[in-house]
PDB file of C-alpha atoms in Angstrom:
ATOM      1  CA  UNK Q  18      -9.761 258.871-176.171  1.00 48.00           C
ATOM      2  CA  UNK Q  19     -12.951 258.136-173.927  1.00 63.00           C
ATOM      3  CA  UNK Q  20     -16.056 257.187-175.787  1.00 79.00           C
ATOM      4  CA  UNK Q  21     -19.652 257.950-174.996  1.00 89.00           C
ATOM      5  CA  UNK Q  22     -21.270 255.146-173.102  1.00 93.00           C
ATOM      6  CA  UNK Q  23     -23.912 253.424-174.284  1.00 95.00           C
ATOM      7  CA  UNK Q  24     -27.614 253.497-173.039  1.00 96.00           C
ATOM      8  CA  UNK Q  25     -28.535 249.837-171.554  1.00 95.00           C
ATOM      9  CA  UNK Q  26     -32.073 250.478-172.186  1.00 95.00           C
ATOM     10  CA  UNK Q  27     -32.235 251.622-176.415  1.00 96.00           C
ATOM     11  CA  UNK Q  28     -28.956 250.940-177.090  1.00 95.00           C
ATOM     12  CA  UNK Q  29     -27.635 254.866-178.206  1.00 96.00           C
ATOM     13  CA  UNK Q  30     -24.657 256.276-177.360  1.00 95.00           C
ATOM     14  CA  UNK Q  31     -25.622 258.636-174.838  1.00 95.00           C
ATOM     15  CA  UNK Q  32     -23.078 261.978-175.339  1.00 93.00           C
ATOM     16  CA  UNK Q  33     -21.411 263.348-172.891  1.00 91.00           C
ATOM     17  CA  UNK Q  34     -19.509 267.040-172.439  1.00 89.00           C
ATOM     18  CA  UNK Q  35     -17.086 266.010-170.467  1.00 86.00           C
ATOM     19  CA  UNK Q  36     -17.106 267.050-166.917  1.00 91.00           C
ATOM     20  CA  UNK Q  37     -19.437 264.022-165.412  1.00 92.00           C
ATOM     21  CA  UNK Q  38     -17.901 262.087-163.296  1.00 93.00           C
ATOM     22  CA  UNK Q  39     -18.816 258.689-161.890  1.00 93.00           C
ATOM     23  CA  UNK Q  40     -21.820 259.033-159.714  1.00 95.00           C
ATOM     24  CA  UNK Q  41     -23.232 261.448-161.881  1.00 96.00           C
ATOM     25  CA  UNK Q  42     -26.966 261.392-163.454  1.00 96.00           C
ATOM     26  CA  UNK Q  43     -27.577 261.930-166.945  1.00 95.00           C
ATOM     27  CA  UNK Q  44     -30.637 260.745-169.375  1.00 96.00           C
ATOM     28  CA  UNK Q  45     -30.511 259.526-172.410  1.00 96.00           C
ATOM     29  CA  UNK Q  46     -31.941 262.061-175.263  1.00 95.00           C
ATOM     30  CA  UNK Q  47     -32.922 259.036-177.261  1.00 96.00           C
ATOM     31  CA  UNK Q  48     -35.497 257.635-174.896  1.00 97.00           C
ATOM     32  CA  UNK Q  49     -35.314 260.186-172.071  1.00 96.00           C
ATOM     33  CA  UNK Q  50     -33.949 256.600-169.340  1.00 96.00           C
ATOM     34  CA  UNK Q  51     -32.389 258.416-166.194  1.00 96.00           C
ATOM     35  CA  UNK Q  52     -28.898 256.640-166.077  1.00 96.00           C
ATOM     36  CA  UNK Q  53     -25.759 256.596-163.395  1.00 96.00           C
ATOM     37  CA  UNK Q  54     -22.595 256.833-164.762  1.00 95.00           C
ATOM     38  CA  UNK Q  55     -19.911 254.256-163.441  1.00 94.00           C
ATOM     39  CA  UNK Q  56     -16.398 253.197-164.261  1.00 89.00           C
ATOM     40  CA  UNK Q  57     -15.757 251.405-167.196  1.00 82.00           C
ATOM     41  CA  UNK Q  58     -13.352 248.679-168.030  1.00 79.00           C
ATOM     42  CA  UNK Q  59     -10.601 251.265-168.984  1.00 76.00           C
ATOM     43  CA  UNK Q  60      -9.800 253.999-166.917  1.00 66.00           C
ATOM     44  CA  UNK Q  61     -10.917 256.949-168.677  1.00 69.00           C
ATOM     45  CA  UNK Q  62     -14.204 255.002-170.339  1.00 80.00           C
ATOM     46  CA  UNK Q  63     -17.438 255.396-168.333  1.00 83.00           C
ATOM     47  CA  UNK Q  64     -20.591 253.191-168.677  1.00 88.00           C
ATOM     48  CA  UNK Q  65     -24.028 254.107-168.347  1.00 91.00           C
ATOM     49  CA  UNK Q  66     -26.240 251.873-166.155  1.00 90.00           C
ATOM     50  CA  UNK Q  67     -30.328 251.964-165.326  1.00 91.00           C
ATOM     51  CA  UNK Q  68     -30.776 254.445-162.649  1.00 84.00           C
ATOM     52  CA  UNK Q  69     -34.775 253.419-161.853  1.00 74.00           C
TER      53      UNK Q  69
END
């Protein structure tokens, strides 16, 4: 099972619903950081990165 990625800027796990895909923007609802989701090291993880 996928988990949530993290947020690289407060450290929550930022939740996701499901359909994002790698590309996609989200924000974190802890401290509101725009983010880009992009692969992570398994196939079905994602991680979050700065999107500034």
């Amino acid at each position: 099972m996928a988990r949530d990625p993290a947020c690289p800027v407060c450290e929550v796990d930022v939740p996701l619903a499901g359909d994002e895909r790698v590309g996609d923007e989200v924000f974190c609802g802890a401290c509101g950081a725009p983010l880009k989701l992009a692969k992570g090291d398994r196939e079905e993880d994602m991680e979050a990165e700065e999107d500034f």
